[in-house]
mmCIF file of C-alpha atoms and ligand atoms in Angstrom:
data_model
loop_
_atom_site.group_PDB
_atom_site.id
_atom_site.type_symbol
_atom_site.label_atom_id
_atom_site.label_comp_id
_atom_site.label_asym_id
_atom_site.label_seq_id
_atom_site.Cartn_x
_atom_site.Cartn_y
_atom_site.Cartn_z
ATOM 1 C CA UNK D 1 11.758 261.791 4.231
ATOM 2 C CA UNK D 2 10.081 259.694 6.904
ATOM 3 C CA UNK D 3 9.039 261.563 10.078
ATOM 4 C CA UNK D 4 11.022 260.821 13.238
ATOM 5 C CA UNK D 5 9.398 258.929 16.094
ATOM 6 C CA UNK D 6 10.833 258.482 19.574
ATOM 7 C CA UNK D 7 9.632 255.479 21.574
ATOM 8 C CA UNK D 8 10.666 256.418 25.092
ATOM 9 C CA UNK D 9 10.899 252.873 26.514
ATOM 10 C CA UNK D 10 11.074 249.233 25.454
ATOM 11 C CA UNK D 11 7.507 247.973 24.911
ATOM 12 C CA UNK D 12 5.845 244.535 24.962
ATOM 13 C CA UNK D 13 5.147 242.954 21.552
ATOM 14 C CA UNK D 14 5.989 244.089 18.035
ATOM 15 C CA UNK D 15 3.994 247.323 17.734
ATOM 16 C CA UNK D 16 7.176 249.364 17.290
ATOM 17 C CA UNK D 17 8.227 247.225 14.315
ATOM 18 C CA UNK D 18 5.047 248.230 12.518
ATOM 19 C CA UNK D 19 5.811 251.898 13.176
ATOM 20 C CA UNK D 20 9.112 251.497 11.316
ATOM 21 C CA UNK D 21 7.201 251.106 8.044
ATOM 22 C CA UNK D 22 6.129 254.740 8.186
ATOM 23 C CA UNK D 23 8.715 256.441 10.401
ATOM 24 C CA UNK D 24 12.365 256.722 11.311
ATOM 25 C CA UNK D 25 12.061 255.196 14.775
ATOM 26 C CA UNK D 26 14.393 255.696 17.700
ATOM 27 C CA UNK D 27 13.628 252.964 20.218
ATOM 28 C CA UNK D 28 14.992 253.736 23.695
ATOM 29 C CA UNK D 29 16.879 250.814 25.269
ATOM 30 C CA UNK D 30 15.436 251.598 28.714
ATOM 31 C CA UNK D 31 12.760 253.881 30.153
ATOM 32 C CA UNK D 32 14.137 257.332 29.395
ATOM 33 C CA UNK D 33 14.668 259.693 32.299
ATOM 34 C CA UNK D 34 13.668 263.343 32.074
ATOM 35 C CA UNK D 35 17.066 264.612 30.912
ATOM 36 C CA UNK D 36 17.392 261.833 28.316
ATOM 37 C CA UNK D 37 13.923 262.550 26.962
ATOM 38 C CA UNK D 38 14.628 266.280 26.689
ATOM 39 C CA UNK D 39 17.947 265.552 24.974
ATOM 40 C CA UNK D 40 16.282 263.378 22.314
ATOM 41 C CA UNK D 41 13.030 265.204 21.610
ATOM 42 C CA UNK D 42 14.281 267.828 19.133
ATOM 43 C CA UNK D 43 13.194 267.073 15.577
ATOM 44 C CA UNK D 44 10.761 264.357 16.703
ATOM 45 C CA UNK D 45 7.293 264.322 15.086
ATOM 46 C CA UNK D 46 5.799 261.481 17.110
ATOM 47 C CA UNK D 47 6.465 260.488 20.721
ATOM 48 C CA UNK D 48 5.378 257.271 22.412
ATOM 49 C CA UNK D 49 5.461 258.290 26.083
ATOM 50 C CA UNK D 50 4.815 256.495 29.354
ATOM 51 C CA UNK D 51 2.897 257.781 32.368
ATOM 52 C CA UNK D 52 6.269 258.506 33.975
ATOM 53 C CA UNK D 53 7.111 261.001 31.226
ATOM 54 C CA UNK D 54 5.995 264.533 31.864
ATOM 55 C CA UNK D 55 4.892 266.113 28.600
ATOM 56 C CA UNK D 56 4.869 269.777 29.531
ATOM 57 C CA UNK D 57 5.696 273.226 28.200
ATOM 58 C CA UNK D 58 9.449 272.708 28.597
ATOM 59 C CA UNK D 59 9.389 269.536 26.513
ATOM 60 C CA UNK D 60 7.073 271.031 23.891
ATOM 61 C CA UNK D 61 9.320 274.087 23.563
ATOM 62 C CA UNK D 62 12.197 271.780 22.594
ATOM 63 C CA UNK D 63 10.101 269.920 20.043
ATOM 64 C CA UNK D 64 8.514 272.380 17.614
ATOM 65 C CA UNK D 65 8.056 269.578 15.075
ATOM 66 C CA UNK D 66 6.085 267.363 17.491
ATOM 67 C CA UNK D 67 2.655 266.481 16.083
ATOM 68 C CA UNK D 68 1.459 263.596 18.235
ATOM 69 C CA UNK D 69 2.004 262.019 21.647
ATOM 70 C CA UNK D 70 0.842 258.419 21.961
ATOM 71 C CA UNK D 71 0.499 258.089 25.728
ATOM 72 C CA UNK D 72 1.013 254.450 26.719
ATOM 73 C CA UNK D 73 -1.608 254.711 29.510
ATOM 74 C CA UNK D 74 -5.260 255.450 29.985
ATOM 75 C CA UNK D 75 -4.477 258.237 32.464
ATOM 76 C CA UNK D 76 -3.163 261.430 30.865
ATOM 77 C CA UNK D 77 -2.340 263.379 34.022
ATOM 78 C CA UNK D 78 1.334 263.312 32.930
ATOM 79 C CA UNK D 79 0.450 265.395 29.866
ATOM 80 C CA UNK D 80 -0.258 269.118 29.840
ATOM 81 C CA UNK D 81 -3.276 268.817 27.552
ATOM 82 C CA UNK D 82 -3.803 272.565 27.284
ATOM 83 C CA UNK D 83 -0.185 273.169 26.225
ATOM 84 C CA UNK D 84 -0.457 270.367 23.649
ATOM 85 C CA UNK D 85 -3.715 271.761 22.295
ATOM 86 C CA UNK D 86 -2.217 275.248 22.059
ATOM 87 C CA UNK D 87 0.580 273.870 19.859
ATOM 88 C CA UNK D 88 -1.694 271.611 17.841
ATOM 89 C CA UNK D 89 -0.108 268.449 19.254
ATOM 90 C CA UNK D 90 -2.574 265.551 19.242
ATOM 91 C CA UNK D 91 -2.595 263.340 22.355
ATOM 92 C CA UNK D 92 -3.883 259.768 22.296
ATOM 93 C CA UNK D 93 -4.290 257.270 25.151
ATOM 94 C CA UNK D 94 -5.054 253.561 25.622
ATOM 95 C CA UNK D 95 -8.505 253.128 27.193
ATOM 96 C CA UNK D 96 -10.395 249.853 27.247
ATOM 97 C CA UNK D 97 -7.497 247.439 26.895
ATOM 98 C CA UNK D 98 -6.388 247.625 30.537
ATOM 99 C CA UNK D 99 -9.825 247.522 32.155
ATOM 100 C CA UNK D 100 -9.832 243.863 33.169
ATOM 101 C CA UNK D 101 -6.182 243.724 34.282
ATOM 102 C CA UNK D 102 -6.631 246.769 36.512
ATOM 103 C CA UNK D 103 -9.866 245.426 38.001
ATOM 104 C CA UNK D 104 -8.062 242.136 38.690
ATOM 105 C CA UNK D 105 -5.332 243.972 40.565
ATOM 106 C CA UNK D 106 -7.844 246.022 42.565
ATOM 107 C CA UNK D 107 -9.375 242.771 43.736
ATOM 108 C CA UNK D 108 -5.969 241.250 44.441
ATOM 109 C CA UNK D 109 -5.151 244.203 46.707
ATOM 110 C CA UNK D 110 -8.591 244.135 48.318
ATOM 111 C CA UNK D 111 -8.270 240.446 49.177
ATOM 112 C CA UNK D 112 -4.641 240.752 50.235
ATOM 113 C CA UNK D 113 -5.242 243.719 52.525
ATOM 114 C CA UNK D 114 -8.430 242.187 53.960
ATOM 115 C CA UNK D 115 -6.967 238.746 54.613
ATOM 116 C CA UNK D 116 -3.419 239.934 55.339
ATOM 117 C CA UNK D 117 -1.752 237.692 52.765
ATOM 118 C CA UNK D 118 1.432 239.736 52.294
ATOM 119 C CA UNK D 119 1.691 240.328 56.032
ATOM 120 C CA UNK D 120 1.430 236.555 56.510
ATOM 121 C CA UNK D 121 4.052 236.007 53.825
ATOM 122 C CA UNK D 122 6.440 238.212 55.797
ATOM 123 C CA UNK D 123 5.647 236.253 58.976
ATOM 124 C CA UNK D 124 6.340 232.886 57.343
ATOM 125 C CA UNK D 125 9.554 234.079 55.702
ATOM 126 C CA UNK D 126 10.796 235.527 58.999
ATOM 127 C CA UNK D 127 10.637 232.078 60.610
ATOM 128 C CA UNK D 128 8.525 233.510 63.443
ATOM 129 C CA UNK D 129 5.289 231.693 62.572
ATOM 130 C CA UNK D 130 4.280 229.481 65.510
ATOM 131 C CA UNK D 131 1.624 227.419 63.748
ATOM 132 C CA UNK D 132 -2.156 227.372 63.437
ATOM 133 C CA UNK D 133 -3.994 229.270 66.154
ATOM 134 C CA UNK D 134 -7.719 230.055 66.344
ATOM 135 C CA UNK D 135 -7.064 233.645 67.356
ATOM 136 C CA UNK D 136 -4.043 234.514 65.236
ATOM 137 C CA UNK D 137 -3.732 236.534 62.039
ATOM 138 C CA UNK D 138 -7.414 237.346 61.814
ATOM 139 C CA UNK D 139 -8.483 239.430 58.847
ATOM 140 C CA UNK D 140 -11.656 241.034 57.582
ATOM 141 C CA UNK D 141 -14.607 239.144 56.175
ATOM 142 C CA UNK D 142 -15.014 239.817 52.477
ATOM 143 C CA UNK D 143 -18.076 237.781 51.554
ATOM 144 C CA UNK D 144 -21.252 239.812 51.957
ATOM 145 C CA UNK D 145 -19.480 243.037 52.925
ATOM 146 C CA UNK D 146 -20.088 246.428 51.307
ATOM 147 C CA UNK D 147 -17.821 247.661 48.526
ATOM 148 C CA UNK D 148 -17.759 251.348 47.610
ATOM 149 C CA UNK D 149 -16.452 252.162 44.137
ATOM 150 C CA UNK D 150 -15.358 255.747 43.527
ATOM 151 C CA UNK D 151 -15.485 256.506 39.801
ATOM 152 C CA UNK D 152 -17.757 254.265 37.772
ATOM 153 C CA UNK D 153 -16.244 254.161 34.306
ATOM 154 C CA UNK D 154 -14.949 251.037 32.604
ATOM 155 C CA UNK D 155 -12.627 249.939 35.399
ATOM 156 C CA UNK D 156 -15.014 250.745 38.254
ATOM 157 C CA UNK D 157 -17.698 248.705 36.523
ATOM 158 C CA UNK D 158 -15.297 245.797 35.948
ATOM 159 C CA UNK D 159 -14.580 245.818 39.691
ATOM 160 C CA UNK D 160 -18.343 245.766 40.370
ATOM 161 C CA UNK D 161 -18.696 242.738 38.084
ATOM 162 C CA UNK D 162 -16.070 240.857 40.119
ATOM 163 C CA UNK D 163 -17.794 241.872 43.369
ATOM 164 C CA UNK D 164 -20.806 239.740 42.485
ATOM 165 C CA UNK D 165 -18.720 236.585 42.920
ATOM 166 C CA UNK D 166 -18.059 237.600 46.525
ATOM 167 C CA UNK D 167 -21.702 238.534 47.197
ATOM 168 C CA UNK D 168 -20.624 242.086 47.977
ATOM 169 C CA UNK D 169 -23.140 244.888 48.233
ATOM 170 C CA UNK D 170 -21.946 247.472 45.721
ATOM 171 C CA UNK D 171 -22.270 251.237 46.141
ATOM 172 C CA UNK D 172 -20.718 253.716 43.749
ATOM 173 C CA UNK D 173 -20.032 257.430 43.683
ATOM 174 C CA UNK D 174 -19.591 259.095 40.348
ATOM 175 C CA UNK D 175 -20.074 262.465 38.696
ATOM 176 C CA UNK D 176 -22.831 261.007 36.542
ATOM 177 C CA UNK D 177 -25.170 258.078 37.035
ATOM 178 C CA UNK D 178 -24.643 254.875 35.058
ATOM 179 C CA UNK D 179 -27.578 253.848 32.842
ATOM 180 C CA UNK D 180 -30.252 251.946 34.805
ATOM 181 C CA UNK D 181 -29.581 248.701 32.907
ATOM 182 C CA UNK D 182 -25.878 248.871 33.858
ATOM 183 C CA UNK D 183 -26.762 249.513 37.503
ATOM 184 C CA UNK D 184 -29.209 246.610 37.453
ATOM 185 C CA UNK D 185 -26.799 244.208 35.746
ATOM 186 C CA UNK D 186 -24.050 245.016 38.245
ATOM 187 C CA UNK D 187 -26.324 245.330 41.277
ATOM 188 C CA UNK D 188 -24.768 248.725 41.960
ATOM 189 C CA UNK D 189 -26.414 251.667 43.734
ATOM 190 C CA UNK D 190 -25.288 255.273 43.265
ATOM 191 C CA UNK D 191 -24.806 257.231 46.490
ATOM 192 C CA UNK D 192 -22.974 260.391 47.521
ATOM 193 C CA UNK D 193 -19.261 260.081 48.290
ATOM 194 C CA UNK D 194 -20.038 260.837 51.958
ATOM 195 C CA UNK D 195 -22.541 257.983 52.166
ATOM 196 C CA UNK D 196 -20.203 255.624 50.379
ATOM 197 C CA UNK D 197 -17.339 256.403 52.759
ATOM 198 C CA UNK D 198 -19.571 255.971 55.799
ATOM 199 C CA UNK D 199 -21.063 252.656 54.689
ATOM 200 C CA UNK D 200 -18.344 250.775 52.815
ATOM 201 C CA UNK D 201 -16.100 248.116 54.317
ATOM 202 C CA UNK D 202 -13.946 248.397 51.185
ATOM 203 C CA UNK D 203 -13.403 251.545 49.141
ATOM 204 C CA UNK D 204 -11.772 251.204 45.720
ATOM 205 C CA UNK D 205 -10.709 254.256 43.682
ATOM 206 C CA UNK D 206 -11.238 254.351 39.917
ATOM 207 C CA UNK D 207 -11.449 258.057 39.066
ATOM 208 C CA UNK D 208 -9.063 259.842 36.711
ATOM 209 C CA UNK D 209 -6.676 262.352 38.270
ATOM 210 C CA UNK D 210 -7.485 265.918 37.268
ATOM 211 C CA UNK D 211 -7.931 269.250 38.998
ATOM 212 C CA UNK D 212 -11.346 268.185 40.313
ATOM 213 C CA UNK D 213 -10.185 264.877 41.842
ATOM 214 C CA UNK D 214 -6.738 265.755 43.211
ATOM 215 C CA UNK D 215 -6.875 265.177 46.972
ATOM 216 C CA UNK D 216 -10.407 263.748 46.709
ATOM 217 C CA UNK D 217 -9.778 261.774 49.886
ATOM 218 C CA UNK D 218 -8.216 264.083 52.453
ATOM 219 C CA UNK D 219 -8.112 263.752 56.233
ATOM 220 C CA UNK D 220 -11.862 264.483 56.714
ATOM 221 C CA UNK D 221 -12.875 261.919 54.075
ATOM 222 C CA UNK D 222 -10.555 259.246 55.472
ATOM 223 C CA UNK D 223 -11.924 259.945 58.962
ATOM 224 C CA UNK D 224 -15.425 259.374 57.618
ATOM 225 C CA UNK D 225 -14.532 255.818 56.577
ATOM 226 C CA UNK D 226 -15.503 252.975 58.893
ATOM 227 C CA UNK D 227 -12.936 251.913 61.449
ATOM 228 C CA UNK D 228 -10.987 249.001 59.982
ATOM 229 C CA UNK D 229 -12.175 249.675 56.429
ATOM 230 C CA UNK D 230 -9.858 248.871 53.526
ATOM 231 C CA UNK D 231 -8.853 251.539 50.995
ATOM 232 C CA UNK D 232 -7.717 250.241 47.607
ATOM 233 C CA UNK D 233 -6.046 252.609 45.137
ATOM 234 C CA UNK D 234 -5.116 251.398 41.668
ATOM 235 C CA UNK D 235 -5.899 254.771 40.041
ATOM 236 C CA UNK D 236 -3.513 257.613 40.897
ATOM 237 C CA UNK D 237 -1.729 258.340 44.171
ATOM 238 C CA UNK D 238 -2.621 262.023 44.192
ATOM 239 C CA UNK D 239 -6.336 261.212 44.541
ATOM 240 C CA UNK D 240 -5.503 260.669 48.209
ATOM 241 C CA UNK D 241 -3.715 262.942 50.686
ATOM 242 C CA UNK D 242 -0.819 260.554 51.318
ATOM 243 C CA UNK D 243 0.160 262.162 54.642
ATOM 244 C CA UNK D 244 -3.402 261.883 55.931
ATOM 245 C CA UNK D 245 -3.489 258.262 54.782
ATOM 246 C CA UNK D 246 -0.285 257.464 56.664
ATOM 247 C CA UNK D 247 -1.827 259.024 59.781
ATOM 248 C CA UNK D 248 -5.038 256.996 59.385
ATOM 249 C CA UNK D 249 -3.074 253.774 58.868
ATOM 250 C CA UNK D 250 -0.783 254.505 61.790
ATOM 251 C CA UNK D 251 -3.780 255.142 64.043
ATOM 252 C CA UNK D 252 -5.177 251.750 63.014
ATOM 253 C CA UNK D 253 -8.264 253.448 61.614
ATOM 254 C CA UNK D 254 -7.741 252.010 58.115
ATOM 255 C CA UNK D 255 -6.037 249.243 56.169
ATOM 256 C CA UNK D 256 -4.926 249.786 52.577
ATOM 257 C CA UNK D 257 -3.842 248.152 49.351
ATOM 258 C CA UNK D 258 -1.990 250.602 47.124
ATOM 259 C CA UNK D 259 -0.606 250.353 43.617
ATOM 260 C CA UNK D 260 -0.019 254.065 43.090
ATOM 261 C CA UNK D 261 1.708 256.873 44.971
ATOM 262 C CA UNK D 262 1.874 260.635 44.930
ATOM 263 C CA UNK D 263 5.432 260.882 43.597
ATOM 264 C CA UNK D 264 6.400 257.563 42.062
ATOM 265 C CA UNK D 265 8.719 255.817 42.509
ATOM 266 C CA UNK D 266 9.157 257.555 45.872
ATOM 267 C CA UNK D 267 7.069 255.836 48.520
ATOM 268 C CA UNK D 268 7.285 257.610 51.883
ATOM 269 C CA UNK D 269 9.336 255.732 54.483
ATOM 270 C CA UNK D 270 6.436 256.195 56.911
ATOM 271 C CA UNK D 271 4.195 254.210 54.560
ATOM 272 C CA UNK D 272 6.788 251.512 53.965
ATOM 273 C CA UNK D 273 7.176 251.031 57.711
ATOM 274 C CA UNK D 274 3.500 250.195 58.325
ATOM 275 C CA UNK D 275 2.328 246.564 58.455
ATOM 276 C CA UNK D 276 -1.312 247.270 57.598
ATOM 277 C CA UNK D 277 -0.778 248.372 54.010
ATOM 278 C CA UNK D 278 0.015 246.288 50.934
ATOM 279 C CA UNK D 279 2.330 248.156 48.557
ATOM 280 C CA UNK D 280 2.422 247.176 44.887
ATOM 281 C CA UNK D 281 4.755 248.842 42.348
ATOM 282 C CA UNK D 282 2.153 250.356 39.947
ATOM 283 C CA UNK D 283 1.347 247.097 38.160
ATOM 284 C CA UNK D 284 -2.379 247.510 37.453
ATOM 285 C CA UNK D 285 -1.953 246.888 33.740
ATOM 286 C CA UNK D 286 0.979 244.502 34.053
ATOM 287 C CA UNK D 287 -0.067 241.342 32.259
ATOM 288 C CA UNK D 288 1.395 240.440 28.879
ATOM 289 C CA UNK D 289 -1.689 240.737 26.636
ATOM 290 C CA UNK D 290 -2.649 244.025 28.284
ATOM 291 C CA UNK D 291 0.774 245.592 27.899
ATOM 292 C CA UNK D 292 0.987 244.386 24.278
ATOM 293 C CA UNK D 293 -2.419 245.925 23.549
ATOM 294 C CA UNK D 294 -1.370 249.206 25.200
ATOM 295 C CA UNK D 295 1.777 249.294 23.054
ATOM 296 C CA UNK D 296 -0.286 248.650 19.928
ATOM 297 C CA UNK D 297 -2.733 251.453 20.715
ATOM 298 C CA UNK D 298 -0.007 253.946 21.642
ATOM 299 C CA UNK D 299 1.973 253.227 18.450
ATOM 300 C CA UNK D 300 -1.172 253.203 16.323
ATOM 301 C CA UNK D 301 -2.153 256.607 17.717
ATOM 302 C CA UNK D 302 1.195 258.023 16.571
ATOM 303 C CA UNK D 303 1.081 256.239 13.194
ATOM 304 C CA UNK D 304 -2.450 257.405 12.467
ATOM 305 C CA UNK D 305 -1.707 261.080 13.053
ATOM 306 C CA UNK D 306 1.546 260.953 11.056
ATOM 307 C CA UNK D 307 -0.309 259.321 8.160
ATOM 308 C CA UNK D 308 -3.165 261.827 8.331
ATOM 309 C CA UNK D 309 -5.744 259.328 9.602
ATOM 310 C CA UNK D 310 -8.021 259.702 12.625
ATOM 311 C CA UNK D 311 -6.266 258.177 15.683
ATOM 312 C CA UNK D 312 -8.144 255.468 17.626
ATOM 313 C CA UNK D 313 -8.297 257.337 20.954
ATOM 314 C CA UNK D 314 -7.661 261.076 20.793
ATOM 315 C CA UNK D 315 -7.935 262.679 24.224
HETATM 316 C C1 GLV R 1 -1.909 253.222 34.207
HETATM 317 O O1 GLV R 1 -1.774 253.634 35.315
HETATM 318 C C2 GLV R 1 -2.582 253.887 33.141
HETATM 319 O O2 GLV R 1 -3.068 255.020 33.321
HETATM 320 O O3 GLV R 1 -2.638 253.313 32.058
#
C-alpha cells in the first residue's frame, strides 16, 4: 500500500503530480486552517506544510504514522524541531531557491520606504496631489548611504550584492564572520550589532527566528538607530518588538518597510494607521519560478524520506 501524503495547500507547478507516483496524495483545495489540518493528519506519513502551519506536539500526537514534514519555506520556526526529533519525524526545508526573490523584495521595500512610493501612490489615488513642488514629498537619499545587514547568510549576502549597484556602504552583523573573499567581493564589513544600528541609514533583517533572535530589536535597539533610518524586515516579524516599532514609527524616529509580522495575518491597527511604513503581505518568495522551486523541494523532501533516500535539505 502506498503511504499517505497530505499537501496542506495548493502549490505552484506540478511537484505534487510527481508525488502521486509514490504516494496516496490528498491535495488540499485551499490553505488548510489549524482545525482542518488536525482533522486530516491521522494516518498521514508525509506532510507538505506551509510556514503558516504549526507543526507541534498536538499535531504530532494525532499523527503517529508521520515520518516526514516537507516545510515549504526556508524558515522552520513554525515547526517544533525537538518534538519532531523525539518522534523520529524528519523535517526538510527549502533553502537556496528563494534567496534572490527575497533579496529583491528587501530592496523593493528599502526603495519604497526611502522614496515614499506607496505613500505617493495613496496621495495620487486620493486626488489630493497638487502637482510638482520642489519641497514636497521629499524622501531619503539612497545612493551612497550606509546599509546594515543583520544576518549574513545567503539572503543577507544577496542583498549586499544588490547594494553595490546603489554605491551603498555595507556593514553586517552576524554570529560568525563571512570568509574574507566573500567580504571582499561584496565590499561588506563585519561590525557589532550596536555599531551597525548606530551607523546605518538602512537596516535590513535576514536572520532566522529562533530562541536567540526573538526580539533581537527591542526598544533600546530601535532607539539606537539613526533618526530617520529605514528598517526593512523580510525575515520574521518576531525578530522585532512590534509594539516598540510602532512607538518608534509614531514618534517619527524611524521609517519601515515590512513584509512580516509577529502574528500573521494580524497586523496591528496602530501599524496600519501609520503613513511612514510600507506593509507587504509576506511576499518575499512570491515569484513564479521561486514558488515552483519551493514546491519541488518540499515535495522532494517528503518523497525522498518515504522512499528511503536522503532528503535534499534535512533540517
Ligand atoms: C518564507 O518566509 C520562508 O521562510 O520561506
